[in-house]
XYZ file of C-alpha atoms in Angstrom:
749
model
C 0.000 0.000 0.000
C 1.474 3.368 -1.025
C 1.880 6.050 1.519
C 0.356 9.515 1.090
C 2.696 12.445 1.395
C 1.841 15.189 3.874
C 2.521 18.767 2.873
C 2.241 21.811 5.078
C -0.564 24.225 4.237
C 0.115 27.929 3.834
C -2.234 30.905 3.748
C -2.124 32.258 0.202
C -3.251 35.719 1.316
C -0.055 36.000 3.367
C 1.973 35.044 0.305
C 0.225 37.700 -1.775
C 0.661 40.337 0.942
C 4.374 39.623 1.250
C 4.787 39.665 -2.538
C 2.973 43.014 -2.794
C 5.224 44.585 -0.146
C 8.306 43.028 -1.767
C 7.408 44.440 -5.185
C 6.933 47.961 -3.777
C 10.287 47.792 -1.993
C 11.949 46.556 -5.196
C 10.431 49.469 -7.121
C 11.566 51.920 -4.435
C 15.207 51.092 -5.225
C 14.823 53.446 -8.200
C 15.139 56.379 -5.787
C 18.781 55.410 -5.295
C 19.427 57.158 -8.602
C 18.230 60.579 -7.406
C 18.971 60.513 -3.662
C 22.619 60.867 -2.724
C 22.559 58.824 0.498
C 20.615 55.976 2.082
C 18.930 57.743 5.005
C 15.560 57.242 3.310
C 15.825 53.432 3.237
C 14.812 52.613 6.817
C 11.735 54.933 6.930
C 10.618 53.609 3.544
C 11.046 49.998 4.673
C 9.169 50.745 7.879
C 6.181 52.341 6.152
C 5.805 49.471 3.646
C 6.055 46.841 6.404
C 3.454 48.691 8.495
C 1.059 48.814 5.534
C 1.493 45.072 4.932
C 1.049 44.213 8.627
C -2.135 46.274 8.916
C -3.464 44.628 5.768
C -2.923 41.188 7.306
C -4.598 42.338 10.525
C -7.640 43.698 8.711
C -8.111 40.485 6.752
C -7.668 38.348 9.855
C -10.422 40.328 11.570
C -12.595 40.212 8.432
C -12.770 43.977 8.070
C -14.259 45.383 4.861
C -11.789 46.690 2.295
C -12.429 50.353 3.066
C -11.831 49.810 6.793
C -8.548 48.006 6.119
C -7.394 50.728 3.714
C -8.348 53.459 6.203
C -6.341 51.729 8.910
C -3.374 51.496 6.569
C -3.575 55.230 5.809
C -3.612 55.915 9.554
C -0.584 53.654 9.906
C 1.299 55.663 7.257
C 0.522 58.890 9.136
C 1.760 57.342 12.385
C 5.047 56.332 10.745
C 5.499 59.797 9.226
C 4.725 61.500 12.540
C 7.057 59.278 14.531
C 9.893 59.706 12.042
C 9.636 63.342 10.954
C 7.442 65.363 13.340
C 8.887 66.788 16.545
C 5.482 67.532 18.057
C 3.744 64.193 17.524
C 1.440 63.177 20.375
C 3.403 60.791 22.611
C 6.109 61.018 19.979
C 4.044 58.796 17.711
C 0.500 59.987 16.939
C -0.300 62.580 14.250
C -1.876 65.465 16.135
C -2.602 68.910 14.600
C 0.936 70.169 15.278
C 2.479 67.088 13.706
C 0.234 67.370 10.633
C 1.310 71.001 10.250
C 4.975 70.007 10.478
C 4.497 67.303 7.868
C 2.750 69.780 5.582
C 5.687 72.163 5.774
C 8.135 69.335 5.114
C 6.232 68.141 2.067
C 5.963 71.687 0.736
C 9.718 72.084 0.997
C 10.251 68.719 -0.649
C 8.099 69.776 -3.587
C 10.447 72.709 -4.251
C 13.478 70.423 -4.189
C 11.823 67.984 -6.597
C 10.903 70.809 -8.933
C 14.298 72.491 -9.150
C 16.944 70.341 -7.438
C 19.761 68.738 -9.400
C 20.005 64.984 -8.652
C 21.489 63.312 -6.820
C 20.355 65.392 -3.857
C 20.903 64.618 -0.153
C 18.060 62.630 1.415
C 17.083 65.381 3.836
C 14.031 64.828 6.106
C 11.732 66.670 3.687
C 12.575 64.306 0.838
C 12.459 61.294 3.152
C 8.925 62.250 4.203
C 7.840 62.710 0.593
C 9.275 59.352 -0.488
C 7.712 57.571 2.492
C 4.302 59.138 1.887
C 4.382 58.188 -1.782
C 5.544 54.632 -1.150
C 3.006 54.226 1.647
C 0.123 55.207 -0.620
C 1.435 52.996 -3.428
C 1.790 50.089 -0.994
C -1.831 50.542 0.157
C -3.212 50.507 -3.384
C -1.010 47.586 -4.454
C -2.081 45.630 -1.365
C -5.726 46.358 -2.153
C -5.399 45.369 -5.821
C -3.276 42.272 -5.266
C -4.876 40.786 -2.138
C -8.282 42.415 -1.923
C -9.219 42.394 -5.603
C -6.889 39.544 -6.629
C -5.661 41.375 -9.738
C -1.882 41.534 -9.364
C -1.176 42.345 -13.005
C -3.003 45.669 -12.680
C -0.584 46.816 -9.982
C 2.193 46.893 -12.570
C 0.990 50.330 -13.670
C 1.494 51.704 -10.164
C 4.944 50.171 -9.876
C 5.863 51.653 -13.247
C 4.875 55.092 -11.943
C 7.267 54.627 -9.028
C 10.073 54.123 -11.551
C 8.917 56.903 -13.859
C 9.340 59.648 -11.248
C 13.069 59.231 -10.497
C 13.734 58.326 -14.142
C 12.275 61.675 -15.247
C 14.288 63.555 -12.612
C 17.682 62.058 -13.449
C 19.698 63.178 -16.452
C 21.645 59.923 -16.423
C 20.521 56.335 -16.370
C 19.304 55.014 -13.060
C 21.428 52.204 -11.578
C 20.907 49.076 -13.682
C 20.241 46.908 -10.647
C 17.174 48.978 -9.731
C 15.455 47.944 -12.970
C 16.371 44.316 -12.442
C 15.047 44.506 -8.873
C 11.810 46.044 -10.130
C 11.367 43.354 -12.763
C 12.031 40.557 -10.274
C 9.613 42.100 -7.777
C 6.844 42.270 -10.375
C 7.517 38.700 -11.512
C 7.200 37.440 -7.924
C 3.993 39.452 -7.607
C 2.528 37.790 -10.707
C 3.581 34.332 -9.512
C 2.023 34.874 -6.091
C -1.316 35.962 -7.466
C -1.622 34.448 -10.901
C -3.155 31.211 -9.585
C -5.505 32.735 -7.028
C -8.551 31.668 -8.951
C -7.436 28.060 -8.603
C -5.728 28.228 -5.250
C -7.631 27.641 -2.088
C -7.315 29.924 0.927
C -4.878 27.400 2.389
C -2.706 25.777 -0.244
C 0.014 23.211 0.244
C 3.475 24.662 0.638
C 5.084 22.659 -2.133
C 2.702 23.972 -4.750
C 3.144 27.569 -3.602
C 6.919 27.194 -3.604
C 6.850 25.698 -7.075
C 4.702 28.590 -8.332
C 6.968 31.256 -6.807
C 10.373 29.813 -7.596
C 9.774 27.299 -10.357
C 11.122 27.448 -13.935
C 8.171 29.459 -15.235
C 8.523 32.167 -12.603
C 12.288 32.270 -13.100
C 11.831 32.778 -16.833
C 9.243 35.501 -16.248
C 11.532 37.217 -13.737
C 14.471 37.143 -16.143
C 12.394 38.468 -19.018
C 10.902 41.179 -16.811
C 14.386 42.209 -15.691
C 15.588 42.580 -19.284
C 12.474 44.509 -20.322
C 12.721 46.746 -17.265
C 16.382 47.457 -18.009
C 15.569 48.473 -21.583
C 12.613 50.543 -20.380
C 14.912 52.337 -17.952
C 17.177 53.368 -20.806
C 14.207 54.771 -22.713
C 12.887 56.681 -19.695
C 16.291 58.206 -19.095
C 16.639 59.174 -22.703
C 13.552 61.386 -22.513
C 14.381 62.801 -19.082
C 14.243 66.471 -18.150
C 17.743 67.182 -16.888
C 16.927 66.962 -13.228
C 13.557 68.707 -13.296
C 9.991 67.622 -13.728
C 8.411 68.384 -17.109
C 7.144 71.951 -17.195
C 9.687 73.457 -14.818
C 11.888 74.781 -17.647
C 9.935 75.316 -20.859
C 11.696 74.904 -24.157
C 11.205 78.523 -25.167
C 12.018 81.728 -23.346
C 10.462 84.941 -24.456
C 8.543 88.090 -23.745
C 8.411 89.314 -20.198
C 7.041 86.200 -18.624
C 8.975 84.455 -15.873
C 10.023 80.881 -16.492
C 9.059 79.558 -13.070
C 12.603 78.707 -12.079
C 13.440 78.772 -8.371
C 17.237 78.701 -8.471
C 17.761 79.076 -4.728
C 16.395 75.581 -4.210
C 18.942 74.243 -6.691
C 21.630 76.315 -4.987
C 20.747 74.819 -1.606
C 21.004 71.361 -3.183
C 24.542 72.208 -4.348
C 25.572 73.432 -0.894
C 24.045 70.441 0.912
C 25.657 67.687 -1.158
C 27.304 64.898 0.773
C 30.397 65.044 -1.409
C 32.156 67.684 -3.457
C 31.557 67.423 -7.213
C 33.848 69.126 -9.707
C 31.934 71.391 -12.115
C 34.423 73.540 -14.071
C 38.118 73.897 -14.839
C 39.194 77.418 -15.776
C 42.397 78.568 -17.478
C 43.547 82.160 -17.939
C 41.657 83.825 -15.076
C 44.046 86.435 -13.707
C 42.407 86.906 -10.321
C 39.438 85.446 -8.443
C 36.152 86.695 -9.884
C 32.609 85.472 -9.431
C 31.238 83.187 -12.156
C 27.663 84.343 -12.830
C 25.042 81.905 -14.168
C 21.876 84.002 -13.932
C 20.369 87.041 -12.240
C 16.990 87.510 -10.567
C 15.061 90.781 -10.644
C 11.586 90.025 -9.253
C 11.025 89.955 -5.513
C 8.004 88.015 -4.259
C 7.481 88.231 -0.473
C 6.231 84.646 -0.345
C 8.372 82.910 -2.967
C 11.546 84.987 -2.763
C 13.553 86.182 -5.781
C 12.643 84.931 -9.238
C 13.825 85.272 -12.807
C 11.587 87.551 -14.863
C 11.780 89.437 -18.119
C 14.317 87.260 -19.914
C 14.264 88.265 -23.605
C 15.426 86.468 -26.734
C 18.582 88.588 -26.565
C 21.278 88.256 -29.220
C 23.345 85.439 -30.663
C 26.004 84.512 -28.112
C 28.598 83.246 -30.632
C 29.486 86.766 -31.721
C 30.692 90.128 -30.486
C 28.498 90.941 -27.485
C 27.102 94.375 -26.626
C 27.737 96.049 -23.299
C 25.136 95.278 -20.634
C 22.043 97.431 -20.684
C 22.641 100.814 -19.027
C 26.436 100.470 -19.207
C 28.506 103.092 -21.057
C 31.958 102.520 -19.582
C 33.695 99.448 -20.962
C 36.963 100.001 -19.160
C 38.636 97.330 -17.082
C 41.016 94.424 -17.156
C 40.583 92.544 -20.453
C 41.072 88.792 -20.182
C 40.697 85.629 -22.239
C 39.439 82.648 -20.240
C 38.989 79.006 -21.224
C 36.185 77.231 -19.320
C 35.716 73.457 -19.384
C 32.400 72.200 -17.897
C 32.853 68.802 -16.227
C 29.967 67.959 -13.904
C 27.720 70.830 -15.014
C 24.604 70.610 -17.161
C 22.072 73.419 -17.250
C 20.412 75.812 -19.721
C 22.485 78.667 -18.201
C 26.090 79.220 -19.351
C 28.125 80.852 -16.550
C 30.340 83.836 -17.465
C 32.878 86.021 -15.682
C 32.645 89.826 -15.463
C 31.324 91.617 -18.541
C 31.346 89.152 -21.466
C 32.458 90.633 -24.806
C 32.829 87.517 -26.941
C 31.986 83.806 -26.518
C 32.889 80.814 -28.691
C 33.057 77.023 -28.634
C 29.938 76.217 -26.618
C 27.858 75.132 -29.602
C 24.849 76.590 -31.385
C 21.587 78.066 -30.140
C 23.068 79.995 -27.235
C 21.668 83.491 -26.612
C 22.891 86.447 -24.559
C 20.461 88.841 -22.849
C 22.271 92.185 -22.232
C 19.577 93.336 -19.802
C 20.063 90.471 -17.348
C 23.639 89.488 -18.214
C 22.533 85.867 -18.764
C 23.735 83.424 -21.439
C 21.144 80.711 -22.036
C 19.964 78.062 -24.484
C 16.528 77.036 -25.656
C 17.540 73.520 -26.666
C 18.533 70.424 -24.734
C 22.299 70.097 -25.181
C 25.446 69.270 -23.283
C 27.690 72.139 -22.169
C 30.930 72.071 -24.178
C 34.271 73.719 -23.382
C 34.050 77.395 -24.327
C 36.218 80.495 -24.507
C 35.200 83.847 -23.055
C 36.728 87.222 -23.729
C 35.720 89.543 -20.917
C 36.342 92.755 -19.101
C 36.549 92.936 -15.299
C 35.519 96.506 -14.382
C 37.721 98.133 -11.746
C 36.101 101.398 -10.743
C 37.437 103.200 -7.702
C 35.215 104.157 -4.764
C 35.481 107.786 -5.871
C 34.317 106.970 -9.391
C 31.260 105.120 -8.069
C 30.500 107.963 -5.654
C 30.541 110.371 -8.578
C 28.335 108.159 -10.767
C 25.434 110.337 -11.877
C 22.825 110.141 -14.561
C 19.536 108.526 -15.485
C 18.713 105.000 -14.341
C 18.762 103.346 -17.783
C 17.518 99.972 -16.568
C 14.073 98.413 -16.382
C 11.901 99.991 -13.646
C 11.342 96.481 -12.203
C 14.842 96.686 -10.687
C 13.491 99.389 -8.383
C 10.230 97.622 -7.558
C 9.675 97.589 -3.780
C 6.397 95.659 -3.869
C 6.272 93.191 -1.012
C 9.050 94.799 1.049
C 7.587 95.308 4.557
C 7.618 98.832 6.047
C 9.896 97.766 8.912
C 12.503 96.626 6.371
C 12.310 99.999 4.601
C 12.737 101.764 7.947
C 15.812 99.651 8.691
C 17.360 100.468 5.325
C 16.806 104.196 5.845
C 18.305 104.110 9.360
C 21.390 102.214 8.158
C 22.011 104.683 5.303
C 21.035 107.893 7.098
C 24.643 109.129 7.264
C 25.613 107.981 3.751
C 26.034 110.837 1.291
C 26.053 108.880 -1.992
C 24.443 105.821 -3.478
C 27.756 103.987 -3.253
C 28.131 104.808 0.453
C 24.596 103.551 1.035
C 25.440 100.268 -0.644
C 28.622 99.896 1.404
C 26.738 100.670 4.644
C 24.162 97.995 3.878
C 26.889 95.491 2.969
C 28.760 96.242 6.210
C 25.585 95.714 8.267
C 25.685 91.987 7.476
C 29.445 91.433 7.765
C 29.943 93.336 11.034
C 30.005 90.627 13.772
C 28.482 93.008 16.310
C 25.161 92.893 14.442
C 24.713 89.209 15.275
C 24.402 87.651 11.821
C 25.694 84.102 11.509
C 26.412 82.033 8.419
C 24.690 78.639 8.534
C 23.411 76.198 5.918
C 20.299 75.830 8.079
C 18.135 78.907 8.525
C 16.690 79.808 11.893
C 13.259 78.306 12.706
C 10.387 80.363 11.320
C 8.548 82.529 13.799
C 5.393 83.129 11.822
C 6.359 86.372 10.014
C 7.534 86.920 6.449
C 10.886 85.341 5.600
C 12.656 88.673 4.931
C 11.709 90.241 8.281
C 12.316 86.944 10.059
C 15.923 86.854 8.861
C 16.683 90.542 9.405
C 15.139 91.050 12.836
C 14.940 87.683 14.558
C 16.685 84.714 12.956
C 19.844 86.420 11.616
C 21.020 82.991 10.564
C 21.244 81.560 7.076
C 23.465 81.086 4.058
C 24.109 83.170 0.966
C 20.474 83.005 -0.175
C 19.258 84.937 2.860
C 22.147 87.429 2.806
C 21.883 88.262 -0.896
C 18.084 88.371 -0.866
C 17.976 90.684 2.130
C 20.613 93.136 0.924
C 18.990 93.405 -2.519
C 15.678 94.275 -0.861
C 17.360 96.874 1.373
C 19.031 98.477 -1.660
C 15.707 98.870 -3.408
C 14.187 100.310 -0.233
C 16.622 103.261 -0.488
C 16.196 103.722 -4.246
C 19.175 101.776 -5.619
C 18.419 99.340 -8.478
C 19.431 95.839 -7.439
C 19.261 92.203 -8.434
C 20.416 88.887 -7.029
C 23.092 86.931 -8.908
C 23.446 83.146 -8.770
C 26.627 81.340 -9.687
C 29.956 80.313 -8.194
C 32.994 81.723 -6.478
C 36.303 81.315 -8.291
C 37.192 77.969 -6.655
C 40.773 77.010 -5.869
C 43.971 76.978 -7.877
C 45.396 73.669 -9.092
C 48.515 74.180 -11.176
C 47.709 76.684 -13.921
C 43.952 76.043 -13.616
C 41.225 77.008 -11.208
C 38.839 74.220 -10.138
C 35.237 75.165 -9.370
C 33.094 72.612 -7.538
C 29.685 72.348 -5.928
C 31.310 73.781 -2.786
C 31.625 77.091 -4.663
C 27.884 77.553 -5.321
C 27.054 81.076 -4.206
C 24.643 84.017 -4.388
C 25.553 87.710 -4.225
C 24.127 91.154 -5.034
C 24.577 93.446 -8.024
C 23.747 97.147 -7.679
C 23.398 99.566 -10.597
C 25.466 102.733 -10.950
C 24.860 105.021 -13.948
C 27.542 104.648 -16.581
C 29.353 101.835 -14.789
C 26.404 99.439 -14.886
C 25.971 96.514 -12.504
C 28.598 96.226 -9.753
C 29.178 93.388 -7.318
C 28.439 93.483 -3.573
C 28.590 90.463 -1.297
C 27.043 90.562 2.202
C 27.861 86.907 2.922
C 31.010 86.651 5.075
C 33.227 84.230 3.177
C 36.204 83.175 5.298
C 37.674 80.176 3.479
C 39.892 82.025 1.015
C 37.414 81.888 -1.864
C 35.996 85.400 -1.604
C 36.336 87.592 -4.668
C 35.374 91.034 -3.371
C 36.115 93.788 -5.901
C 38.734 96.308 -4.831
C 36.257 99.173 -4.443
C 34.236 97.156 -1.895
C 37.122 95.506 -0.096
C 38.900 98.821 0.481
C 35.753 100.257 2.090
C 34.902 97.252 4.262
C 38.526 96.655 5.340
C 40.345 99.988 5.067
C 43.329 98.632 7.041
C 43.870 95.811 4.559
C 45.729 97.128 1.530
C 45.950 95.819 -1.065
C 42.915 93.592 -1.540
C 42.510 90.651 0.799
C 41.742 88.454 -2.182
C 44.346 85.716 -2.700
C 47.360 86.823 -4.729
C 47.169 85.076 -8.081
C 50.889 84.533 -7.929
C 50.500 82.501 -4.761
C 48.932 79.087 -5.441
C 45.959 78.417 -3.255
C 45.113 74.962 -2.036
C 41.939 72.916 -2.227
C 39.562 73.405 0.672
C 40.002 71.140 3.643
C 37.359 68.600 4.606
C 34.267 70.187 6.039
C 34.861 73.621 4.496
C 31.902 75.408 3.046
C 31.547 78.431 0.772
C 30.891 80.846 3.562
C 31.809 81.813 7.062
C 30.184 82.311 10.395
C 30.444 84.981 13.048
C 33.832 85.952 14.344
C 34.992 84.675 17.680
C 36.700 86.781 20.315
C 40.042 86.615 18.474
C 38.505 87.711 15.186
C 38.731 84.344 13.422
C 35.605 83.058 11.754
C 35.029 79.379 12.402
C 33.873 77.274 9.502
C 30.117 76.709 9.577
C 28.891 73.392 10.795
C 27.580 71.099 8.091
C 23.917 70.326 8.912
C 24.427 66.702 7.932
C 27.055 66.321 10.656
C 24.703 67.911 13.172
C 21.911 65.598 12.156
C 24.064 62.503 12.230
C 25.589 63.418 15.597
C 22.445 62.212 17.350
C 22.420 58.417 16.986
C 19.335 57.752 19.096
C 16.631 57.840 16.369
C 18.609 55.424 14.211
C 19.546 53.265 17.189
C 15.930 53.038 18.355
C 14.767 52.227 14.833
C 17.367 49.490 14.466
C 16.412 48.131 17.891
C 12.718 48.009 16.985
C 13.506 46.279 13.699
C 15.775 43.790 15.474
C 13.094 42.987 18.041
C 10.558 42.506 15.270
C 12.866 40.113 13.471
C 13.542 38.214 16.686
C 9.832 37.865 17.392
C 8.990 36.802 13.844
C 9.561 33.002 14.245
C 7.319 32.782 17.316
C 4.650 34.867 15.606
C 4.760 32.673 12.499
C 4.451 29.551 14.642
C 1.475 30.912 16.543
C -0.301 32.055 13.379
C 0.222 28.637 11.808
C -1.133 26.885 14.918
C -4.261 29.041 15.006
C -4.939 28.468 11.320
C -4.772 24.723 11.751
C -6.941 24.663 14.871
C -9.536 26.847 13.169
C -9.606 24.601 10.099
C -9.874 21.427 12.236
C -12.657 22.879 14.387
C -14.564 23.805 11.242
C -14.324 20.270 9.870
C -12.321 21.310 6.827
C -11.169 18.726 4.312
C -7.908 17.100 5.392
C -8.446 17.961 9.075
C -6.740 14.788 10.303
C -3.668 15.582 8.208
C -3.584 19.125 9.607
C -3.875 17.787 13.164
C -1.047 15.324 12.508
C 1.106 18.103 11.061
C 0.522 20.212 14.169
C 1.555 17.306 16.410
C 4.703 16.764 14.338
C 5.582 20.485 14.602
C 5.187 20.308 18.382
C 7.631 17.400 18.472
C 10.021 19.176 16.091
C 9.991 22.174 18.420
C 11.287 19.771 21.078
C 14.132 18.513 18.910
C 12.545 15.382 17.435
C 12.939 14.737 13.720
C 10.857 11.784 12.421
C 12.472 9.771 9.651
C 11.041 10.242 6.176
C 10.629 6.475 5.734
C 8.593 5.894 8.921
C 4.857 5.328 8.793
C 2.492 7.324 10.980
C 2.278 4.420 13.503
C 6.066 4.124 13.675
C 6.416 7.879 14.206
C 3.751 7.841 16.942
C 5.416 4.914 18.751
C 8.805 6.610 18.771
C 7.360 9.888 19.979
C 5.407 8.252 22.788
C 8.520 6.435 23.980
C 10.808 9.411 23.710
C 8.575 11.940 25.501
C 6.764 9.590 27.905
C 3.224 10.882 27.430
C 0.735 9.981 30.146
C -2.083 7.497 29.579
C -4.611 10.058 28.280
C -2.048 11.457 25.877
C -1.031 8.024 24.591
C -4.656 7.058 24.047
C -5.385 10.278 22.178
C -2.263 9.781 20.070
C -3.403 6.315 18.958
C -6.844 7.728 18.132
C -5.238 10.460 16.059
C -3.155 7.913 14.113
C -6.328 5.934 13.324
C -8.034 9.125 12.079
C -5.049 9.987 9.933
C -4.840 6.532 8.358
C -8.593 6.532 7.714
C -8.291 9.926 5.951
C -5.240 8.915 3.916
C -6.062 5.364 2.893
C -9.827 4.947 3.090
C -11.801 5.695 -0.027
C -14.692 6.915 2.117
C -12.689 8.667 4.792
C -14.944 10.776 6.975
C -14.070 13.631 9.248
C -13.960 12.643 12.933
C -16.062 15.042 15.024
C -13.928 14.298 18.067
C -10.732 15.269 16.250
C -10.403 18.755 17.869
C -10.671 17.252 21.348
C -8.231 14.466 20.436
C -5.652 16.987 19.220
C -6.078 19.129 22.331
C -5.542 16.081 24.581
C -2.341 15.077 22.765
C -0.915 18.587 22.966
C -1.846 19.074 26.636
C -0.205 15.781 27.553
C 2.926 16.653 25.570
C 3.227 20.045 27.235
C 2.925 18.470 30.678
C 5.473 15.758 29.916
C 7.976 17.923 28.006
C 7.439 21.684 28.443
C 9.286 23.971 26.024
C 12.061 26.186 27.330
C 12.178 29.923 26.552
C 14.567 29.510 23.636
C 12.421 26.878 21.964
C 9.334 29.044 22.351
C 11.070 32.131 20.925
C 12.769 30.262 18.075
C 10.629 27.214 17.238
C 12.571 24.647 15.227
C 9.546 23.837 13.113
C 9.700 27.357 11.646
C 13.450 27.756 11.369
C 14.221 24.410 9.714
C 13.393 23.629 6.131
C 10.219 21.547 6.071
C 10.182 18.463 3.892
C 7.208 16.278 3.002
C 6.670 13.691 5.689
C 5.288 10.144 5.302
């Protein structure tokens, strides 16, 4: 007589839930291509696991789909509050204050997504945005795969997860992310493709064969190849680090282009590592490299580009900037080689007079001093002939004449009255426009006024950002300094604009190297005849400042000549931790380097330690939880008189013995196994009797053509287990790490 093989049953809904969570996590690897570090991984893993766990709970309690989904949404909010909100109720629950914090974080993250240049640091704002998105995707995928049993449909959602970082990156995402996504989707299909034939509890061997068999392996391999090819296509139609619509293909008229360059600038300053952008040959002395200028001040959104015209062809002799009559200065020829830079703005030094080598379709706008392109193209090495104006303080004091610039450069709309009052008080003793500009510049650089350079601005106090920085926070980086001084200049009638670009970097041999550490913002003020002149209220203390002589001699009259590095003396690359700016002076007059906010954030190990501890505890508890869930499933099925109840009862008895170290031989019959177990564990009389009854029920179910379910089977099983627990109680280790879960189960005779 042949023996019937026993196979362990498994809940197919658990398989589908795990596959859904696994596929979302595989798709989330695509964010590795746009986020510069891995701080987002643990919160993302946590939110997906919480969604899966709440889905299992809802289905165990037979909740309707909407109740389960609502609970999962609440779970996502709890994870976000516990991870990113300082004012969560009990440090965990999303109260009104926590919701407000999360809203501000997500708003900031939206700006970074719109204008940041990947890869960007995974700051808390971006972590929150990624976790929220993955949480919502995980909820919908769980609903579609497990609730509606339509796993193939979820592929569209997973594709959207890939499409977002693919559209943000100007290079191909890591190849392994596409392979991971394809494998995750293949496992998802394998776990759900047979649901219409699978029962709620299916035997383990069949499930394993469906998940990891030849068919699934072939599907996974094919999906990986297709996903890899799809990734190449997505990258090929990317948008150079911005979402579609952020930078339209055409510039024209007087409309703004919606660019928020300060967000991109902050991304440059906050990078985890220094990235080389340009190599420059022929620059005689340090001078700021200007990429674009901003003329519109919005009290809520800050400074924006506006009024960019079609300009003139850049590959030709260039006119003097608008409103400039004096073309005197130091004429230079500079060779610029872009290395890690790609943008529609071509940076230039001083007053450009001729450009060549950068390719076609580049335009120069004399009004804004910007060189730009309307087509998607790589930046090539280019040559610039320029003039560096060198007016004296006396010449700028004597500058007189009409303001031949657009009236928008004098627009004071949105500047609060208290800011205007401050500007007038600071310039009350200044006799000329130049002296007013110097007085305003000195207000920020004088340590006695309490301003401090920092890559993190002071916490908002509820007022407008300009007043908050000037009167209360007094802490920020070049964005706040340049923005504030430009507003103060306009408040006293001096045309001004904010310039975005780079300092001159450091000397390396006969070249100057400009990196992401040199990203900077400064101010340009207009003087009749001389045009736009540079002012810089940000206290740079790392040797990279490029203050013009007329400003340096006024701010530091005791330092003659200019404090700028002598071009004959080779400068050295910045030391680790240096930043393009300085902080307040200490008592000895030295400005300490500002503290990198990433170092400050990483100096507190407790959030990460607690998270790792919670994850470790969850992993440690997993075997016992799996064992208990399996036991309850079997008992429920046996009590309900399900088909194969005797086999399930026998499997539960075998697992109890395995937990105690017994391992029945594969060749033994059920009677032989029972005899050995009774002898080894010395069950009492009631237990031995129940064991023999269970063997009879099992043999009747396996070998009898008309095997019927035994109504006394639940009581028989309970008696066997009670007797076993009295005769051989499990120790703590065996309860925490049951051998029946940890060892690989094989079919038993």
